[in-house]
C-alpha cells in the first residue's frame, strides 16, 4: 500500500479483529449456535463480526422475540468469556498500544467489560483507561453511539478522532459518528474506510509538540 500520513487528537480502537485476534473463539461459539438453530455457519459468521450478539441474533432470526435473543446472548457471552484458546494479539498491536501510552485513546467494543478484560489480558495487551463497552451504550454498532461516547469521554470532537476498525458494522458506526476510519486487516477491505492497512505493523504513531498525534500508514 502507498504511504499515507494522517493526524488526530485522539484514537478510538475496536478490540476484536483490530487489536485482538479472537476469530478462533468467535468461530467456535457462533458456529455451535448456528448448528443449534439450523443456520448456515458461513452466513452466520458473515453477520456477527462487530455487532453485539443479541443484534446479530435479531438479524439472523428476525421473527424471534428480542427477550430470547438477550437471554441467549448472556449465555453466549459466558461461553466466549470462558474460552481463550487461540486468542493472540493482532500483528503490531503490542507496539501500537505501547506508542499510545500517555496519549488520548479509548477502547470502543461491542463486547461487555468482562469479555474485553479477558480477551485483552489473554492477548497480553494493556487495557486503555477509557472503555466504551456493551454496558455503556443503548445501541450496538453500526449505530455511532459508542464512538460518539468515546470521543466525548476523551474530551474531543468526533472530527478530531481517528477510529480503528476491522468490521463493516464498526466502520459504518465510526463514519456515521463523523470520524475518519482506518480499516485493519482483510475483513475491512470490503468496506469504505478512509484508509486501509494490512495490520497494525503498518502504523507508526508519533506524538506532536501541540499534543496531537501523527500517524504514518504503510
mmCIF file of C-alpha atoms in Angstrom:
data_model
loop_
_atom_site.group_PDB
_atom_site.id
_atom_site.type_symbol
_atom_site.label_atom_id
_atom_site.label_comp_id
_atom_site.label_asym_id
_atom_site.label_seq_id
_atom_site.Cartn_x
_atom_site.Cartn_y
_atom_site.Cartn_z
ATOM 1 C CA UNK A 1 0.000 0.000 0.000
ATOM 2 C CA UNK A 2 1.212 3.554 -0.641
ATOM 3 C CA UNK A 3 2.340 5.502 2.407
ATOM 4 C CA UNK A 4 -0.165 7.954 3.877
ATOM 5 C CA UNK A 5 0.054 10.383 6.781
ATOM 6 C CA UNK A 6 -2.893 11.338 8.981
ATOM 7 C CA UNK A 7 -3.219 13.414 12.122
ATOM 8 C CA UNK A 8 -5.651 13.177 15.024
ATOM 9 C CA UNK A 9 -6.158 14.412 18.569
ATOM 10 C CA UNK A 10 -7.360 11.040 19.894
ATOM 11 C CA UNK A 11 -7.744 7.430 18.739
ATOM 12 C CA UNK A 12 -10.778 5.175 19.239
ATOM 13 C CA UNK A 13 -9.974 1.491 18.955
ATOM 14 C CA UNK A 14 -12.171 -1.514 18.314
ATOM 15 C CA UNK A 15 -10.982 -4.704 20.010
ATOM 16 C CA UNK A 16 -11.865 -7.976 18.244
ATOM 17 C CA UNK A 17 -10.144 -8.189 14.874
ATOM 18 C CA UNK A 18 -8.472 -4.808 15.372
ATOM 19 C CA UNK A 19 -6.276 -5.321 18.457
ATOM 20 C CA UNK A 20 -7.095 -8.918 19.409
ATOM 21 C CA UNK A 21 -7.332 -11.892 17.059
ATOM 22 C CA UNK A 22 -10.218 -13.771 18.675
ATOM 23 C CA UNK A 23 -11.541 -15.309 15.457
ATOM 24 C CA UNK A 24 -10.951 -18.874 16.691
ATOM 25 C CA UNK A 25 -13.198 -18.343 19.735
ATOM 26 C CA UNK A 26 -15.845 -16.440 17.781
ATOM 27 C CA UNK A 27 -15.948 -19.199 15.159
ATOM 28 C CA UNK A 28 -16.321 -21.952 17.766
ATOM 29 C CA UNK A 29 -19.067 -20.259 19.749
ATOM 30 C CA UNK A 30 -21.111 -18.885 16.866
ATOM 31 C CA UNK A 31 -20.896 -21.998 14.687
ATOM 32 C CA UNK A 32 -22.212 -24.046 17.624
ATOM 33 C CA UNK A 33 -25.060 -21.542 17.956
ATOM 34 C CA UNK A 34 -25.731 -21.714 14.197
ATOM 35 C CA UNK A 35 -25.875 -25.510 14.276
ATOM 36 C CA UNK A 36 -28.362 -25.489 17.169
ATOM 37 C CA UNK A 37 -30.658 -23.235 15.132
ATOM 38 C CA UNK A 38 -30.212 -24.953 11.773
ATOM 39 C CA UNK A 39 -28.471 -21.948 10.221
ATOM 40 C CA UNK A 40 -25.623 -21.906 7.732
ATOM 41 C CA UNK A 41 -22.427 -21.303 9.693
ATOM 42 C CA UNK A 42 -20.718 -19.337 6.936
ATOM 43 C CA UNK A 43 -23.667 -16.964 6.679
ATOM 44 C CA UNK A 44 -23.736 -16.509 10.451
ATOM 45 C CA UNK A 45 -20.034 -15.665 10.511
ATOM 46 C CA UNK A 46 -20.598 -13.066 7.804
ATOM 47 C CA UNK A 47 -23.144 -11.312 10.053
ATOM 48 C CA UNK A 48 -21.742 -11.451 13.573
ATOM 49 C CA UNK A 49 -18.461 -9.510 13.423
ATOM 50 C CA UNK A 50 -18.593 -6.090 15.068
ATOM 51 C CA UNK A 51 -22.119 -6.273 16.492
ATOM 52 C CA UNK A 52 -23.417 -7.097 19.937
ATOM 53 C CA UNK A 53 -24.601 -10.687 19.997
ATOM 54 C CA UNK A 54 -28.294 -10.017 20.543
ATOM 55 C CA UNK A 55 -28.386 -7.751 17.472
ATOM 56 C CA UNK A 56 -26.700 -10.418 15.347
ATOM 57 C CA UNK A 57 -29.288 -12.907 16.578
ATOM 58 C CA UNK A 58 -32.091 -10.500 15.696
ATOM 59 C CA UNK A 59 -30.758 -10.178 12.152
ATOM 60 C CA UNK A 60 -30.357 -13.924 11.760
ATOM 61 C CA UNK A 61 -33.680 -14.896 13.400
ATOM 62 C CA UNK A 62 -35.869 -11.827 12.713
ATOM 63 C CA UNK A 63 -39.135 -13.381 13.888
ATOM 64 C CA UNK A 64 -37.850 -14.285 17.339
ATOM 65 C CA UNK A 65 -38.715 -12.151 20.407
ATOM 66 C CA UNK A 66 -35.856 -9.874 21.487
ATOM 67 C CA UNK A 67 -36.021 -11.129 25.066
ATOM 68 C CA UNK A 68 -34.990 -14.569 23.776
ATOM 69 C CA UNK A 69 -32.045 -13.017 21.936
ATOM 70 C CA UNK A 70 -30.986 -11.160 25.060
ATOM 71 C CA UNK A 71 -31.172 -14.347 27.122
ATOM 72 C CA UNK A 72 -29.150 -16.342 24.588
ATOM 73 C CA UNK A 73 -26.639 -13.530 24.282
ATOM 74 C CA UNK A 74 -25.965 -13.699 28.016
ATOM 75 C CA UNK A 75 -25.164 -17.395 27.588
ATOM 76 C CA UNK A 76 -23.045 -16.628 24.522
ATOM 77 C CA UNK A 77 -21.036 -14.000 26.438
ATOM 78 C CA UNK A 78 -20.426 -16.502 29.241
ATOM 79 C CA UNK A 79 -19.178 -19.088 26.716
ATOM 80 C CA UNK A 80 -16.932 -16.558 24.972
ATOM 81 C CA UNK A 81 -15.515 -15.233 28.233
ATOM 82 C CA UNK A 82 -14.633 -18.750 29.382
ATOM 83 C CA UNK A 83 -12.890 -19.621 26.093
ATOM 84 C CA UNK A 84 -9.476 -18.018 25.498
ATOM 85 C CA UNK A 85 -7.891 -20.789 23.403
ATOM 86 C CA UNK A 86 -6.194 -19.299 20.365
ATOM 87 C CA UNK A 87 -6.500 -15.634 21.386
ATOM 88 C CA UNK A 88 -3.443 -13.664 20.268
ATOM 89 C CA UNK A 89 -2.698 -10.009 19.547
ATOM 90 C CA UNK A 90 -3.196 -8.769 16.018
ATOM 91 C CA UNK A 91 0.275 -8.339 14.452
ATOM 92 C CA UNK A 92 1.693 -4.993 15.522
ATOM 93 C CA UNK A 93 -0.838 -4.423 18.331
ATOM 94 C CA UNK A 94 1.652 -4.541 21.254
ATOM 95 C CA UNK A 95 3.950 -1.906 19.735
ATOM 96 C CA UNK A 96 0.983 0.185 18.576
ATOM 97 C CA UNK A 97 -0.527 0.324 22.072
ATOM 98 C CA UNK A 98 2.878 0.958 23.628
ATOM 99 C CA UNK A 99 3.227 4.011 21.373
ATOM 100 C CA UNK A 100 -0.143 5.259 22.643
ATOM 101 C CA UNK A 101 0.853 5.130 26.310
ATOM 102 C CA UNK A 102 0.023 8.508 27.819
ATOM 103 C CA UNK A 103 -1.816 9.613 24.680
ATOM 104 C CA UNK A 104 -5.628 10.025 24.443
ATOM 105 C CA UNK A 105 -7.185 6.780 23.264
ATOM 106 C CA UNK A 106 -10.155 4.602 24.162
ATOM 107 C CA UNK A 107 -11.428 1.103 23.545
ATOM 108 C CA UNK A 108 -14.823 1.090 21.802
ATOM 109 C CA UNK A 109 -16.044 -2.503 21.636
ATOM 110 C CA UNK A 110 -19.281 -4.442 21.267
ATOM 111 C CA UNK A 111 -18.013 -6.840 23.944
ATOM 112 C CA UNK A 112 -19.083 -6.371 27.529
ATOM 113 C CA UNK A 113 -16.451 -5.243 30.026
ATOM 114 C CA UNK A 114 -15.772 -8.722 31.413
ATOM 115 C CA UNK A 115 -15.127 -10.132 27.949
ATOM 116 C CA UNK A 116 -12.987 -7.136 26.978
ATOM 117 C CA UNK A 117 -10.808 -7.558 30.052
ATOM 118 C CA UNK A 118 -10.427 -11.308 29.482
ATOM 119 C CA UNK A 119 -9.535 -11.004 25.806
ATOM 120 C CA UNK A 120 -7.115 -8.097 26.195
ATOM 121 C CA UNK A 121 -5.472 -9.991 29.059
ATOM 122 C CA UNK A 122 -5.282 -13.247 27.092
ATOM 123 C CA UNK A 123 -3.606 -11.351 24.250
ATOM 124 C CA UNK A 124 -1.181 -9.712 26.689
ATOM 125 C CA UNK A 125 -2.323 -6.210 25.762
ATOM 126 C CA UNK A 126 -2.742 -3.219 28.108
ATOM 127 C CA UNK A 127 -6.316 -2.089 28.602
ATOM 128 C CA UNK A 128 -6.891 1.604 27.819
ATOM 129 C CA UNK A 129 -8.086 3.681 30.761
ATOM 130 C CA UNK A 130 -11.204 4.736 28.831
ATOM 131 C CA UNK A 131 -13.556 1.886 27.951
ATOM 132 C CA UNK A 132 -16.801 2.009 25.990
ATOM 133 C CA UNK A 133 -18.296 -1.478 26.198
ATOM 134 C CA UNK A 134 -21.695 -3.062 25.601
ATOM 135 C CA UNK A 135 -22.919 -1.864 29.010
ATOM 136 C CA UNK A 136 -22.044 1.737 28.104
ATOM 137 C CA UNK A 137 -24.452 2.153 25.198
ATOM 138 C CA UNK A 138 -28.082 1.688 24.305
ATOM 139 C CA UNK A 139 -27.432 0.813 20.659
ATOM 140 C CA UNK A 140 -24.883 -1.527 19.097
ATOM 141 C CA UNK A 141 -22.607 -0.833 16.162
ATOM 142 C CA UNK A 142 -23.371 0.088 13.349
ATOM 143 C CA UNK A 143 -25.052 2.782 15.454
ATOM 144 C CA UNK A 144 -22.476 5.544 16.137
ATOM 145 C CA UNK A 145 -23.333 5.890 19.850
ATOM 146 C CA UNK A 146 -20.246 4.061 21.115
ATOM 147 C CA UNK A 147 -17.813 6.132 19.090
ATOM 148 C CA UNK A 148 -19.576 9.370 19.986
ATOM 149 C CA UNK A 149 -19.407 8.427 23.654
ATOM 150 C CA UNK A 150 -15.731 7.533 23.383
ATOM 151 C CA UNK A 151 -14.903 10.906 21.827
ATOM 152 C CA UNK A 152 -16.923 12.728 24.487
ATOM 153 C CA UNK A 153 -15.261 10.848 27.354
ATOM 154 C CA UNK A 154 -11.836 11.752 25.983
ATOM 155 C CA UNK A 155 -12.954 15.368 25.545
ATOM 156 C CA UNK A 156 -12.618 15.669 21.772
ATOM 157 C CA UNK A 157 -14.910 16.383 18.851
ATOM 158 C CA UNK A 158 -15.626 13.398 16.583
ATOM 159 C CA UNK A 159 -13.854 15.098 13.673
ATOM 160 C CA UNK A 160 -10.673 15.253 15.769
ATOM 161 C CA UNK A 161 -10.716 11.497 16.384
ATOM 162 C CA UNK A 162 -9.441 8.624 14.290
ATOM 163 C CA UNK A 163 -11.101 5.216 14.613
ATOM 164 C CA UNK A 164 -9.514 1.817 14.002
ATOM 165 C CA UNK A 165 -11.910 -0.949 12.931
ATOM 166 C CA UNK A 166 -11.985 -4.273 11.104
ATOM 167 C CA UNK A 167 -15.708 -4.944 10.530
ATOM 168 C CA UNK A 168 -18.365 -3.453 8.304
ATOM 169 C CA UNK A 169 -20.580 -2.659 11.288
ATOM 170 C CA UNK A 170 -17.727 -0.905 13.078
ATOM 171 C CA UNK A 171 -16.577 1.068 10.053
ATOM 172 C CA UNK A 172 -20.159 2.200 9.401
ATOM 173 C CA UNK A 173 -20.523 3.243 13.055
ATOM 174 C CA UNK A 174 -17.361 5.342 13.056
ATOM 175 C CA UNK A 175 -18.178 7.019 9.738
ATOM 176 C CA UNK A 176 -21.700 7.788 10.989
ATOM 177 C CA UNK A 177 -20.106 9.403 14.041
ATOM 178 C CA UNK A 178 -18.258 11.788 11.741
ATOM 179 C CA UNK A 179 -14.826 10.216 12.152
ATOM 180 C CA UNK A 180 -12.136 9.093 9.775
ATOM 181 C CA UNK A 181 -11.563 5.357 9.938
ATOM 182 C CA UNK A 182 -8.525 3.146 9.450
ATOM 183 C CA UNK A 183 -9.681 -0.285 8.306
ATOM 184 C CA UNK A 184 -7.444 -3.024 9.727
ATOM 185 C CA UNK A 185 -6.912 -6.391 8.049
ATOM 186 C CA UNK A 186 -8.609 -8.290 5.231
ATOM 187 C CA UNK A 187 -12.147 -8.119 6.647
ATOM 188 C CA UNK A 188 -12.074 -4.336 6.386
ATOM 189 C CA UNK A 189 -11.231 -4.304 2.691
ATOM 190 C CA UNK A 190 -14.849 -4.836 1.654
ATOM 191 C CA UNK A 191 -15.937 -1.649 3.434
ATOM 192 C CA UNK A 192 -15.342 2.061 2.728
ATOM 193 C CA UNK A 193 -12.831 3.016 5.423
ATOM 194 C CA UNK A 194 -10.856 6.229 4.945
ATOM 195 C CA UNK A 195 -7.606 4.229 4.768
ATOM 196 C CA UNK A 196 -6.761 0.531 4.982
ATOM 197 C CA UNK A 197 -3.766 -1.274 6.485
ATOM 198 C CA UNK A 198 -2.974 -4.977 6.322
ATOM 199 C CA UNK A 199 -2.129 -4.974 10.024
ATOM 200 C CA UNK A 200 -1.072 -2.604 12.792
ATOM 201 C CA UNK A 201 2.532 -3.348 11.803
ATOM 202 C CA UNK A 202 1.914 -0.768 9.069
ATOM 203 C CA UNK A 203 1.031 2.000 11.539
ATOM 204 C CA UNK A 204 3.624 4.270 13.160
ATOM 205 C CA UNK A 205 2.486 6.760 15.822
ATOM 206 C CA UNK A 206 4.348 9.930 16.763
ATOM 207 C CA UNK A 207 3.271 12.441 19.420
ATOM 208 C CA UNK A 208 3.396 16.032 18.178
ATOM 209 C CA UNK A 209 4.541 19.121 20.123
ATOM 210 C CA UNK A 210 0.983 20.525 20.000
ATOM 211 C CA UNK A 211 -0.383 17.440 21.749
ATOM 212 C CA UNK A 212 -1.749 15.803 18.625
ATOM 213 C CA UNK A 213 -0.767 12.531 17.005
ATOM 214 C CA UNK A 214 0.804 11.959 13.609
ATOM 215 C CA UNK A 215 0.293 8.513 12.119
ATOM 216 C CA UNK A 216 2.212 7.097 9.169
ATOM 217 C CA UNK A 217 0.392 4.286 7.375
ATOM 218 C CA UNK A 218 2.206 1.887 5.125
#
